[in-house]
Coordinates of C-alpha atoms in Angstrom, one line a residue:
Chain A
M1 CA 18.5 5.7 26.5
S2 CA 18.0 3.5 23.6
N3 CA 14.9 2.2 25.4
L4 CA 13.4 5.8 25.4
N5 CA 14.0 6.2 21.7
S6 CA 12.6 2.8 20.8
N7 CA 9.4 4.1 19.3
L8 CA 11.0 6.6 17.1
A9 CA 10.4 5.7 13.4
I10 CA 14.1 5.9 12.6
Y11 CA 14.8 2.8 14.7
N12 CA 11.9 0.9 13.3
R13 CA 12.4 -2.0 10.8
H14 CA 9.1 -1.4 9.2
P15 CA 7.4 1.6 7.6
F16 CA 4.2 1.4 9.7
H17 CA 3.1 3.7 12.5
L18 CA 2.2 1.6 15.5
V19 CA 0.2 4.1 17.6
D20 CA 0.8 4.5 21.3
P21 CA -1.9 4.0 23.9
S22 CA -4.1 7.1 24.0
P23 CA -7.1 8.2 26.1
W24 CA -8.7 10.2 23.2
P25 CA -10.5 7.4 21.3
F26 CA -12.3 6.5 24.6
M27 CA -13.0 10.2 25.4
A28 CA -14.3 10.8 21.9
S29 CA -16.7 7.9 21.9
L30 CA -17.9 8.8 25.4
S31 CA -18.5 12.4 24.4
V32 CA -20.3 11.4 21.3
L33 CA -22.6 9.2 23.4
V34 CA -23.3 12.2 25.8
F35 CA -23.7 14.5 22.8
L36 CA -26.2 12.2 21.0
F37 CA -28.1 11.4 24.2
G38 CA -28.3 15.0 25.0
L39 CA -29.4 15.9 21.5
V40 CA -32.2 13.3 21.4
S41 CA -33.3 14.3 24.9
Y42 CA -33.3 18.0 23.9
L43 CA -35.4 17.2 20.8
H44 CA -37.9 15.3 23.0
G45 CA -38.1 18.3 25.3
F46 CA -36.3 16.9 28.3
K47 CA -34.8 19.7 30.5
V48 CA -31.4 18.0 31.0
G49 CA -31.0 17.5 27.2
N50 CA -30.0 21.1 26.6
F51 CA -27.1 20.9 29.0
L52 CA -26.0 17.4 28.1
F53 CA -26.0 18.3 24.4
V54 CA -23.7 21.4 24.9
F55 CA -21.6 19.5 27.4
G56 CA -21.0 16.6 25.1
L57 CA -20.3 18.9 22.2
C58 CA -17.7 20.8 24.3
I59 CA -15.9 17.6 25.4
L60 CA -16.0 16.3 21.8
V61 CA -14.4 19.5 20.5
L62 CA -11.8 19.5 23.2
T63 CA -11.0 15.8 22.6
S64 CA -10.7 16.4 18.8
V65 CA -8.3 19.3 19.5
V66 CA -6.0 17.3 21.7
W67 CA -6.2 14.2 19.6
W68 CA -5.3 16.0 16.4
R69 CA -2.6 17.9 18.3
D70 CA -1.1 14.5 19.1
V71 CA -1.4 13.4 15.4
I72 CA 0.5 16.6 14.4
R73 CA 3.2 15.9 17.1
E74 CA 3.5 12.3 15.9
S75 CA 3.9 13.5 12.3
T76 CA 6.1 16.6 12.7
Y77 CA 8.2 15.8 15.8
E78 CA 8.3 12.0 15.8
G79 CA 8.3 11.5 12.1
S80 CA 5.9 8.6 12.2
H81 CA 4.1 9.6 9.0
T82 CA 6.2 7.7 6.5
V83 CA 5.3 7.6 2.8
L84 CA 3.3 4.4 3.5
V85 CA 1.5 5.9 6.4
Q86 CA 0.6 8.9 4.3
L87 CA -0.9 6.5 1.7
G88 CA -3.1 5.1 4.5
L89 CA -4.1 8.7 5.5
R90 CA -5.0 9.4 1.9
Y91 CA -7.3 6.4 1.8
G92 CA -8.8 7.4 5.1
I93 CA -9.6 10.9 4.0
V94 CA -11.0 9.7 0.6
L95 CA -13.3 7.2 2.4
F96 CA -14.3 9.9 5.0
I97 CA -15.2 12.3 2.2
F98 CA -17.1 9.5 0.4
S99 CA -19.2 8.9 3.6
E100 CA -19.9 12.7 3.8
V101 CA -21.1 12.6 0.2
M102 CA -23.5 9.8 1.1
L103 CA -24.7 11.9 4.0
F104 CA -25.5 14.8 1.7
I105 CA -27.1 12.4 -0.8
S106 CA -29.6 11.4 1.9
F107 CA -30.6 15.0 2.6
F108 CA -30.7 15.8 -1.2
W109 CA -33.0 12.7 -1.5
A110 CA -35.4 14.2 1.1
F111 CA -35.4 17.5 -0.8
F112 CA -36.1 15.9 -4.2
H113 CA -38.6 13.5 -2.7
S114 CA -40.6 16.5 -1.4
S115 CA -40.1 18.9 -4.3
L116 CA -40.6 16.5 -7.3
S117 CA -44.1 15.5 -6.1
P118 CA -45.3 18.1 -3.6
G119 CA -48.2 17.0 -1.5
V120 CA -51.7 18.5 -1.6
E121 CA -51.0 20.4 1.7
L122 CA -48.5 22.5 -0.3
G123 CA -50.9 23.1 -3.1
M124 CA -49.1 20.5 -5.2
I125 CA -46.5 23.1 -6.3
W126 CA -42.9 23.8 -5.4
P127 CA -42.0 26.1 -3.7
P128 CA -45.1 25.6 -1.6
Q129 CA -48.1 27.9 -1.8
G130 CA -47.5 31.0 0.2
I131 CA -43.7 30.6 0.7
S132 CA -41.6 33.4 -0.6
I133 CA -38.1 32.3 -1.4
F134 CA -34.6 33.8 -2.0
D135 CA -33.7 35.1 -5.4
P136 CA -30.9 32.7 -6.5
C137 CA -29.3 35.5 -8.5
Q138 CA -28.6 37.7 -5.5
V139 CA -26.7 36.5 -2.4
P140 CA -26.7 32.8 -3.3
F141 CA -25.0 33.6 -6.6
L142 CA -22.5 35.9 -4.9
N143 CA -21.8 33.0 -2.5
T144 CA -21.3 30.7 -5.4
I145 CA -18.7 33.0 -6.8
I146 CA -17.0 33.5 -3.4
L147 CA -16.7 29.7 -2.9
L148 CA -15.4 29.1 -6.4
L149 CA -12.8 31.9 -5.9
S150 CA -11.8 30.3 -2.6
G151 CA -11.3 27.0 -4.5
C152 CA -8.9 28.9 -6.8
T153 CA -7.0 30.5 -3.9
V154 CA -6.6 27.1 -2.2
T155 CA -5.1 25.7 -5.4
W156 CA -2.8 28.8 -5.5
A157 CA -1.7 27.9 -2.0
H158 CA -1.1 24.2 -3.0
H159 CA 1.1 25.3 -5.9
A160 CA 3.0 27.7 -3.7
I161 CA 3.6 25.0 -1.1
I162 CA 4.8 22.5 -3.8
H163 CA 7.2 25.1 -5.1
G164 CA 8.4 25.9 -1.6
N165 CA 7.2 29.5 -1.7
R166 CA 6.1 29.9 1.9
N167 CA 5.1 33.6 1.7
Q168 CA 2.7 33.1 -1.2
G169 CA 1.3 30.0 0.4
I170 CA 0.5 32.0 3.6
L171 CA -1.0 34.8 1.5
A172 CA -3.2 32.4 -0.5
L173 CA -4.4 30.5 2.6
V174 CA -5.3 33.8 4.3
F175 CA -7.3 34.8 1.2
T176 CA -9.0 31.4 1.3
I177 CA -9.9 31.7 4.9
L178 CA -11.2 35.3 4.5
L179 CA -13.4 34.2 1.6
A180 CA -14.7 31.3 3.7
L181 CA -15.5 33.7 6.5
L182 CA -17.2 36.0 4.1
F183 CA -19.3 33.1 2.8
T184 CA -20.3 32.1 6.3
G185 CA -21.2 35.7 7.2
L186 CA -23.4 36.0 4.1
Q187 CA -25.1 32.7 4.9
F188 CA -25.7 34.0 8.4
Y189 CA -27.2 37.2 7.0
E190 CA -29.5 35.2 4.7
Y191 CA -30.6 33.0 7.6
K192 CA -31.4 36.1 9.6
I193 CA -33.7 37.6 6.9
A194 CA -35.2 34.3 5.8
P195 CA -39.0 34.7 5.4
F196 CA -39.5 31.0 6.3
C197 CA -38.1 28.9 9.2
L198 CA -37.0 25.4 10.0
S199 CA -40.3 24.3 11.5
D200 CA -43.0 25.9 9.3
G201 CA -43.1 23.3 6.6
I202 CA -41.2 20.9 4.3
Y203 CA -39.7 23.8 2.3
G204 CA -38.0 25.3 5.4
S205 CA -37.0 21.9 6.8
T206 CA -35.3 20.7 3.6
F207 CA -33.8 24.2 3.0
F208 CA -32.2 24.6 6.4
I209 CA -31.2 21.0 6.8
T210 CA -29.3 20.9 3.5
T211 CA -27.8 24.4 3.6
G212 CA -27.3 24.2 7.4
L213 CA -25.3 20.9 7.1
H214 CA -23.3 22.5 4.3
G215 CA -22.7 25.6 6.4
L216 CA -21.4 23.4 9.2
H217 CA -19.0 21.8 6.8
V218 CA -17.8 25.2 5.6
I219 CA -17.0 26.1 9.2
V220 CA -15.2 22.8 9.8
G221 CA -13.3 23.3 6.5
T222 CA -12.4 26.8 7.5
L223 CA -10.9 25.5 10.8
F224 CA -9.1 22.8 8.9
L225 CA -7.5 25.4 6.6
L226 CA -6.8 27.6 9.6
V227 CA -4.8 24.8 11.2
C228 CA -2.9 24.4 8.0
L229 CA -2.1 28.1 7.9
V230 CA -0.7 28.0 11.5
R231 CA 1.3 24.9 10.6
L232 CA 2.6 26.6 7.4
Y233 CA 3.5 29.7 9.4
N234 CA 5.4 27.4 11.9
Y235 CA 7.4 25.8 9.1
Q236 CA 5.7 22.4 9.6
I237 CA 4.3 22.1 6.1
T238 CA 7.0 21.4 3.5
A239 CA 7.2 21.0 -0.2
Q240 CA 7.7 17.3 0.2
H241 CA 5.4 16.5 3.1
H242 CA 2.1 18.4 3.3
F243 CA -0.7 15.8 3.3
G244 CA -2.5 17.7 6.1
F245 CA -2.9 20.6 3.7
E246 CA -3.9 18.4 0.8
A247 CA -6.6 16.8 3.0
A248 CA -7.9 20.2 3.9
A249 CA -7.9 21.2 0.2
W250 CA -9.8 18.0 -0.8
Y251 CA -12.3 18.7 1.9
W252 CA -12.7 22.3 0.8
H253 CA -13.3 21.2 -2.9
F254 CA -15.8 18.7 -1.6
V255 CA -17.7 21.5 0.3
D256 CA -17.4 23.6 -2.8
V257 CA -19.0 20.9 -5.1
V258 CA -21.8 20.3 -2.5
W259 CA -22.6 24.1 -2.7
L260 CA -22.8 24.0 -6.5
F261 CA -25.3 21.1 -6.2
L262 CA -27.2 23.0 -3.5
F263 CA -27.2 26.2 -5.5
V264 CA -28.4 24.5 -8.7
S265 CA -31.1 22.3 -7.2
V266 CA -32.3 24.0 -4.0
Y267 CA -31.9 27.7 -4.8
W268 CA -32.2 27.8 -8.6
W269 CA -34.3 24.8 -9.8
G270 CA -36.3 24.7 -6.6
G271 CA -37.3 28.3 -7.1
I272 CA -38.5 28.0 -10.7
Chain B
M1 CA -65.9 -40.6 1.5
K2 CA -63.6 -42.0 -1.2
S3 CA -66.5 -42.4 -3.7
V4 CA -67.5 -38.7 -3.1
N5 CA -63.9 -37.7 -3.9
T6 CA -64.0 -39.8 -7.0
I7 CA -67.2 -38.1 -8.1
V8 CA -65.9 -34.6 -7.4
I9 CA -62.7 -35.4 -9.4
F10 CA -64.8 -36.8 -12.2
L11 CA -67.0 -33.7 -12.3
I12 CA -64.0 -31.3 -12.2
T13 CA -62.2 -33.3 -14.9
F14 CA -65.2 -33.1 -17.2
G15 CA -65.9 -29.5 -16.5
Y16 CA -69.3 -30.0 -14.8
E17 CA -68.3 -28.3 -11.7
V18 CA -65.3 -26.1 -11.0
I19 CA -64.3 -25.2 -7.5
Y20 CA -62.1 -22.2 -7.4
N21 CA -59.6 -21.5 -4.7
D22 CA -59.8 -17.8 -3.7
A23 CA -58.4 -18.1 -0.2
P24 CA -55.2 -19.6 1.1
V25 CA -55.1 -23.2 2.1
L26 CA -52.8 -25.0 4.6
W27 CA -49.2 -25.4 3.4
Q28 CA -50.0 -23.7 0.2
T29 CA -47.0 -23.1 -2.1
G30 CA -48.7 -22.3 -5.4
F31 CA -51.0 -19.5 -6.5
Q32 CA -54.7 -19.1 -5.7
D33 CA -56.9 -19.4 -8.7
P34 CA -57.0 -16.3 -10.9
A35 CA -60.1 -14.2 -11.3
T36 CA -58.7 -11.3 -13.3
P37 CA -56.8 -11.1 -16.6
V38 CA -53.9 -9.6 -14.6
M39 CA -53.6 -12.6 -12.3
E40 CA -53.8 -14.9 -15.3
G41 CA -51.0 -13.0 -16.8
I42 CA -48.9 -13.2 -13.7
I43 CA -49.4 -16.9 -13.4
N44 CA -48.5 -17.5 -17.0
L45 CA -45.4 -15.3 -16.7
H46 CA -44.4 -17.3 -13.6
H47 CA -44.8 -20.6 -15.4
D48 CA -42.9 -19.3 -18.5
F49 CA -40.0 -18.2 -16.2
I50 CA -40.0 -21.5 -14.3
F51 CA -39.2 -23.3 -17.6
F52 CA -36.0 -21.3 -18.0
F53 CA -35.2 -21.6 -14.3
I54 CA -35.4 -25.4 -14.3
L55 CA -33.2 -25.6 -17.4
I56 CA -30.6 -23.3 -15.7
F57 CA -30.8 -25.1 -12.4
V58 CA -30.3 -28.5 -13.9
F59 CA -27.4 -27.3 -16.1
V60 CA -25.6 -25.5 -13.3
L61 CA -26.2 -28.4 -10.9
W62 CA -24.7 -30.8 -13.5
I63 CA -21.6 -28.7 -13.9
L64 CA -21.1 -28.3 -10.2
L65 CA -21.5 -32.0 -9.5
R66 CA -19.2 -32.9 -12.3
A67 CA -16.6 -30.4 -11.0
I68 CA -16.9 -31.9 -7.5
Y69 CA -16.6 -35.5 -8.8
F70 CA -13.8 -35.0 -11.3
F71 CA -11.7 -32.3 -9.8
N72 CA -10.5 -33.2 -6.3
S73 CA -7.2 -34.2 -4.7
R74 CA -8.0 -37.9 -5.0
V75 CA -8.6 -37.9 -8.7
N76 CA -6.2 -35.1 -9.7
K77 CA -3.0 -35.6 -7.9
V78 CA -1.3 -32.7 -9.7
A79 CA -3.2 -29.4 -9.3
I80 CA -4.0 -27.5 -12.5
N81 CA -2.6 -24.0 -12.0
Y82 CA -4.7 -21.9 -14.3
S83 CA -7.3 -19.6 -12.7
H84 CA -9.2 -18.0 -15.5
G85 CA -10.2 -18.4 -19.2
T86 CA -11.4 -15.4 -21.2
L87 CA -13.5 -17.3 -23.6
I88 CA -15.5 -19.3 -21.0
E89 CA -16.0 -16.1 -18.9
L90 CA -17.3 -14.2 -21.9
I91 CA -19.7 -17.1 -22.7
W92 CA -21.0 -17.4 -19.1
T93 CA -21.5 -13.6 -18.9
I94 CA -23.1 -13.0 -22.3
I95 CA -25.5 -16.0 -22.3
P96 CA -27.1 -15.0 -18.9
I97 CA -27.4 -11.4 -20.1
M98 CA -29.3 -12.7 -23.2
I99 CA -31.5 -14.9 -21.1
L100 CA -32.3 -12.0 -18.8
M101 CA -33.1 -9.7 -21.7
T102 CA -35.3 -12.4 -23.2
I103 CA -37.4 -12.9 -20.1
A104 CA -37.6 -9.1 -19.5
V105 CA -39.7 -8.7 -22.6
P106 CA -42.9 -10.5 -21.4
S107 CA -42.2 -9.1 -17.9
F108 CA -42.4 -5.5 -19.0
A109 CA -45.3 -6.2 -21.3
L110 CA -47.2 -7.5 -18.3
L111 CA -46.1 -4.8 -16.0
Y112 CA -47.3 -2.0 -18.3
S113 CA -50.6 -3.8 -19.1
I114 CA -51.3 -3.9 -15.4
D115 CA -50.8 -0.2 -15.1
E116 CA -53.1 0.5 -18.0
I117 CA -56.4 2.0 -16.9
I118 CA -59.4 1.3 -19.1
N119 CA -62.2 3.8 -18.7
P120 CA -63.8 2.5 -15.5
A121 CA -67.5 2.3 -14.7
V122 CA -67.1 2.1 -10.9
T123 CA -64.6 3.8 -8.5
V124 CA -64.1 2.3 -5.1
K125 CA -61.8 4.0 -2.5
A126 CA -60.0 1.9 0.0
V127 CA -58.6 3.8 2.9
G128 CA -56.3 2.0 5.4
H129 CA -56.5 2.8 9.1
Q130 CA -54.8 1.4 12.2
W131 CA -56.3 -1.2 12.1
Y132 CA -59.2 -1.6 9.6
W133 CA -60.1 -0.7 6.1
S134 CA -62.8 1.7 5.2
Y135 CA -64.4 1.9 1.8
E136 CA -66.1 4.7 -0.1
Y137 CA -68.5 4.4 -3.0
S138 CA -68.7 8.1 -3.9
D139 CA -70.2 7.7 -7.4
Y140 CA -73.6 7.5 -5.9
I141 CA -75.4 10.2 -3.8
G142 CA -78.8 9.7 -2.4
E143 CA -81.5 12.4 -2.8
N144 CA -80.7 13.7 0.7
G145 CA -77.0 13.6 0.1
E146 CA -76.4 10.1 1.6
I147 CA -73.1 8.6 0.6
I148 CA -71.9 5.0 0.9
N149 CA -69.1 4.9 3.3
F150 CA -68.4 2.0 5.7
D151 CA -65.7 0.4 7.8
S152 CA -64.5 -3.2 7.3
Y153 CA -63.3 -4.9 10.5
I154 CA -62.0 -8.4 11.0
I155 CA -64.4 -11.0 12.5
P156 CA -62.8 -12.1 15.8
E157 CA -62.0 -15.8 16.2
E158 CA -64.7 -16.5 18.8
D159 CA -67.4 -15.1 16.5
L160 CA -66.6 -17.2 13.5
E161 CA -69.2 -19.5 12.1
I162 CA -68.7 -22.9 10.6
G163 CA -67.0 -22.7 7.3
Q164 CA -65.6 -19.2 7.8
F165 CA -61.9 -18.5 7.5
R166 CA -59.9 -17.6 10.5
L167 CA -58.2 -14.1 10.4
L168 CA -59.7 -13.6 6.9
E169 CA -63.4 -12.7 7.3
V170 CA -64.7 -9.2 7.7
D171 CA -68.0 -7.7 8.9
N172 CA -68.5 -5.6 5.8
R173 CA -67.3 -6.9 2.5
I174 CA -66.9 -4.7 -0.5
I175 CA -69.2 -5.6 -3.4
V176 CA -68.1 -5.0 -7.0
P177 CA -69.7 -6.1 -10.2
V178 CA -68.2 -8.8 -12.5
N179 CA -67.1 -8.1 -16.1
T180 CA -66.9 -4.4 -15.4
H181 CA -63.8 -2.2 -15.2
V182 CA -63.4 -1.1 -11.6
R183 CA -61.0 1.5 -10.4
V184 CA -59.7 1.1 -6.9
I185 CA -58.1 4.2 -5.3
V186 CA -55.9 3.1 -2.4
T187 CA -54.8 5.5 0.3
S188 CA -54.3 5.7 4.0
A189 CA -55.4 7.9 6.9
D190 CA -52.4 7.2 9.2
V191 CA -49.4 4.9 8.3
I192 CA -48.6 3.0 5.1
H193 CA -50.8 0.0 4.5
S194 CA -51.1 -2.2 1.4
W195 CA -54.3 -3.4 -0.2
A196 CA -53.7 -6.8 -1.7
V197 CA -55.9 -9.6 -3.0
P198 CA -54.0 -12.6 -4.5
S199 CA -56.7 -14.0 -6.7
L200 CA -57.3 -10.6 -8.3
G201 CA -53.5 -10.1 -8.8
V202 CA -53.4 -6.7 -7.0
K203 CA -51.2 -5.3 -4.3
C204 CA -51.1 -1.6 -3.9
D205 CA -49.6 0.5 -1.1
G206 CA -51.9 2.9 0.7
I207 CA -49.8 6.0 1.5
P208 CA -51.1 8.9 3.5
G209 CA -51.4 12.0 1.4
R210 CA -51.2 10.1 -1.9
L211 CA -53.8 8.3 -4.0
N212 CA -52.8 5.1 -5.8
Q213 CA -54.9 3.7 -8.5
I214 CA -55.3 0.1 -9.6
S215 CA -57.8 -1.4 -12.0
L216 CA -59.9 -4.6 -11.5
F217 CA -61.7 -6.6 -14.1
I218 CA -63.2 -9.6 -12.3
K219 CA -64.2 -12.3 -14.7
R220 CA -66.2 -14.5 -12.4
E221 CA -68.4 -14.2 -9.3
G222 CA -66.9 -15.2 -6.1
V223 CA -65.5 -14.1 -2.7
Y224 CA -61.9 -13.1 -2.8
Y225 CA -59.7 -12.8 0.3
G226 CA -56.6 -10.7 0.9
Q227 CA -54.6 -9.1 3.7
C228 CA -52.8 -5.9 4.5
S229 CA -49.4 -6.3 2.9
E230 CA -47.4 -3.5 4.4
L231 CA -46.3 -3.7 8.1
C232 CA -48.5 -1.1 9.7
G233 CA -48.3 -1.7 13.4
V234 CA -49.2 -4.3 16.0
N235 CA -52.5 -5.4 14.3
H236 CA -51.1 -5.5 10.8
G237 CA -52.0 -9.2 10.6
F238 CA -55.6 -8.5 11.6
I239 CA -57.0 -6.3 8.9
P240 CA -58.1 -8.7 6.1
I241 CA -59.7 -7.6 2.8
V242 CA -62.8 -9.4 1.4
V243 CA -64.0 -8.6 -2.1
E244 CA -67.3 -10.0 -3.2
A245 CA -67.9 -10.0 -7.0
V246 CA -71.6 -10.2 -8.0
P247 CA -73.5 -9.7 -11.2
L248 CA -74.2 -6.1 -12.2
D249 CA -77.9 -6.3 -11.2
N250 CA -77.1 -7.5 -7.8
Y251 CA -74.5 -4.8 -7.4
I252 CA -77.1 -2.1 -8.3
D253 CA -79.5 -3.6 -5.9
W254 CA -76.9 -3.5 -3.2
I255 CA -76.1 0.1 -3.9
Q256 CA -79.8 1.0 -3.7
K257 CA -80.1 -0.8 -0.5
K258 CA -77.0 0.9 1.0
L259 CA -78.2 4.3 -0.1
Y260 CA -81.8 4.1 1.0
A261 CA -81.8 1.6 3.8
Chain C
M1 CA -79.8 6.6 -9.4
E2 CA -78.0 7.4 -12.6
S3 CA -76.5 4.7 -14.8
L4 CA -73.1 3.4 -13.8
S5 CA -70.5 6.1 -14.4
T6 CA -67.5 7.5 -12.7
A7 CA -64.6 9.9 -13.3
P8 CA -63.2 9.0 -16.7
R9 CA -59.7 8.1 -17.4
D10 CA -57.7 11.3 -17.8
E11 CA -54.8 11.4 -20.3
R12 CA -53.0 14.0 -18.1
F13 CA -52.7 11.5 -15.3
P14 CA -51.6 8.2 -16.7
H15 CA -49.7 7.0 -13.7
T16 CA -50.6 5.0 -10.6
N17 CA -50.4 8.1 -8.5
Q18 CA -53.7 9.9 -8.9
T19 CA -53.3 12.5 -6.2
R20 CA -53.0 15.4 -8.8
N21 CA -56.0 14.0 -10.7
C22 CA -58.2 14.4 -7.6
W23 CA -56.7 17.8 -6.8
V24 CA -57.3 19.2 -10.2
R25 CA -60.9 17.9 -10.3
Y26 CA -61.6 19.5 -7.0
V27 CA -60.1 22.8 -8.0
E28 CA -62.0 22.7 -11.3
W29 CA -65.2 21.9 -9.5
K30 CA -64.9 24.8 -7.0
L31 CA -63.7 27.3 -9.6
C32 CA -66.7 26.3 -11.8
E33 CA -69.1 26.8 -9.0
E34 CA -67.7 30.2 -8.2
K35 CA -68.0 31.2 -11.8
H36 CA -71.3 29.6 -12.9
G37 CA -73.1 28.7 -9.6
E38 CA -73.7 25.4 -8.0
E39 CA -76.7 24.5 -10.2
E40 CA -74.7 24.5 -13.5
S41 CA -74.6 20.9 -14.9
E42 CA -71.0 21.1 -15.9
C43 CA -70.1 22.0 -12.3
K44 CA -72.1 19.1 -11.0
K45 CA -70.2 16.8 -13.4
F46 CA -66.9 18.1 -12.0
G47 CA -68.2 17.7 -8.5
R48 CA -69.2 14.1 -9.2
W49 CA -65.7 13.3 -10.6
A50 CA -63.9 15.0 -7.8
R51 CA -66.0 13.1 -5.2
A52 CA -65.3 9.9 -7.1
L53 CA -61.5 10.4 -6.9
C54 CA -60.9 12.2 -3.6
P55 CA -61.4 10.7 -0.2
V56 CA -64.4 12.2 1.7
D57 CA -62.0 13.4 4.5
W58 CA -59.9 15.3 2.0
I59 CA -62.9 17.1 0.4
E60 CA -64.2 18.0 3.9
R61 CA -60.8 19.4 4.9
W62 CA -60.5 21.4 1.7
D63 CA -64.0 22.8 2.1
E64 CA -63.1 23.9 5.6
Q65 CA -59.9 25.4 4.4
R66 CA -61.7 27.3 1.7
A67 CA -64.2 28.6 4.2
N68 CA -61.3 29.8 6.4
G69 CA -59.3 31.2 3.5
T70 CA -56.4 28.8 4.1
F71 CA -56.8 26.5 1.0
P72 CA -53.4 26.2 -0.7
G73 CA -54.8 25.9 -4.2
P74 CA -56.2 28.5 -6.6
S75 CA -59.6 30.1 -5.8
G76 CA -61.8 32.7 -7.4
E77 CA -60.6 35.6 -5.3
S78 CA -56.9 35.2 -6.0
S79 CA -57.2 34.5 -9.7

C-alpha cells in the first residue's frame, strides 16, 4: 500500500513536483507538427493541407484539454503544487506572457513599418488611397470600454476569491465571461461588415493579422476564465491556493493591454 | 626588374607619378585609395580610431598578462577572497564611456556630412536587377524623346582581355564627370541589392518601391570598381559596378553620343 | 542639349529616402499639365525634375494607371 502512495507529495522529502510519465508532450508535439505542416500545405494550395490543418488542430486541442485536466488533477487531488512549485508556475506564466508580448511586437512592427512610410502603390498615405476604415469612436471604442470593464470584473473576482467569498467570485467571473463574449461578438460583427479584406492590400493584412491574433487571444482567455469558473464552482479554487485563476487574470490583463495598444495605434492613429 | 621598381618608387616618392588603387588587390586588408571627400573622411576617421584602439589594446593586454603572471596558485598560495571593488568598477565603467562619447563626436559629424546633399548637377539612377545593374540618365532627352538607359552586365571570365579584372569588369560602365556634385538614386526592380564602390566611399541599399539617394563628388579621373553588397540571390557575386570618372567635356561628349548615336 | 541641370535639392525631403520627392514631383507635373497644358514651361520643368528622380518604369506605370483611372494619387478630376 505504501508503494501505491509513494508519489504523493505528503510522503516526499522535498518540495518539488517530479512529474509522472505522460503521453501528452509527445502527442502535443506531434499534433503541432501535423498542424503546421497542414497549414503550410494549405497556404501553398495543396488539397490535403486543409484536412491536415484541421485534423492537427483538433488533436492539439484535445491533447491540451487532457494535459491540463491532468495538471488540475495533480494540483487539486494529488496536492503536487506546493508553494515552491507554484513559484515555478508563476515564472512560467510570466515568461509565456512575455513571449506573447514579443509575438505581438512583431506584428505591430509590420503595421508601423507599413503605415509610417506608406509605399507609392498606396498613394503614400495611410490609410491607403481608396480604403474606407472603421470609425474608432463607434464599435472599437465600445469594445475598449467592454474590455476595460471586464478587467474590473476580473479584479472583483480576484478580491472575492482572496476573501473567500465564493458567490461573489462566481458572479464576477460570469460577468467577465459575458463581457468577453460580447467583445468577441462585436468583433465578429465588425469583421462581417468590414469594407476591406485580408488579401486586398497591406491595410487589410496588418489590420486582420493584428486584430485577428488579438481576437484569438481573447477567445483563449475566455476559455481560461471559463475553466476557472468551473473550478471555482466545484470548490477547487480556494482563498489560499488559486494560482490557476491568477494566471488567467494576468493573461486577461495582457489581452486587455494589447487591445489598448491596438485601439490607439491601428484604429485611432492609423485612421487619422 | 628591380631597377624599374626603384624608379617607380622614386617617382612616387617625389610626386612625379601617382598610381591610385581603385580596385581590390590580392590579400588586401587596407582601404582602396579615396577618390571622394567622403572616403577621405572615412579613412581619416578609421585611422583616428585605430590610435585609441591600439592604446586600449596594449593597456588591456598588459593588465591581463600581469594578472596571469602574478595571480596564480604557484605564486599566490593563499587565495585572496575579495570579488569586487566599487572604485575600480566605477573607473573602468566611466572611462570607457568617456572614450566612446569622445570618438562618437567625429563619427556623427562624418555621418551627417555624408548624408548632406549639395545641389547636384547630374542625377544618375542605378536600378538593381537579378542579376545586373541598369542605369538611367534621365536629365537629358533627345529631340525625338530618346533617353539614356542601359544595362550593365559582368564580362564573363572567358571574354576578359589582358589587364582586366576578373569578376569586376562590366560591358557598360557608368560615366560621371569629375569635380561635379552627382546624385545617385539607388533602387531595385526585384529584391534588395546594394550599390557600393569602396574608392568612392558609398554603399547604398537598392530596395524595391523605395528610392535612396547618395551624393558623389569625385575629385580625380579614374575607373572605380565595386560590387553588389546585399545578398540578392545565386548570382549576387556576379553583378559588379564600374564607375568611370571623366572631365566634364568628355562627359558631355559621351552624353551626346549616347543620345544621338 | 541644355546646360547641366537636374532636379534641385528639396528642403522638404532632406533624407536618404527620396521616394516621396519623386512622387510629389510627378504629381505636381501631371496636375500642372492638366491645369496649364503640356506646353507650359513650368510644367516642362516639373516634368524634367520628375523624370530625373523617378525610375522610367515607375513613370510608365503611373501614366498607365492615370489612363486607366487607377492612379492612387491626386488627379485633376478628383480635386
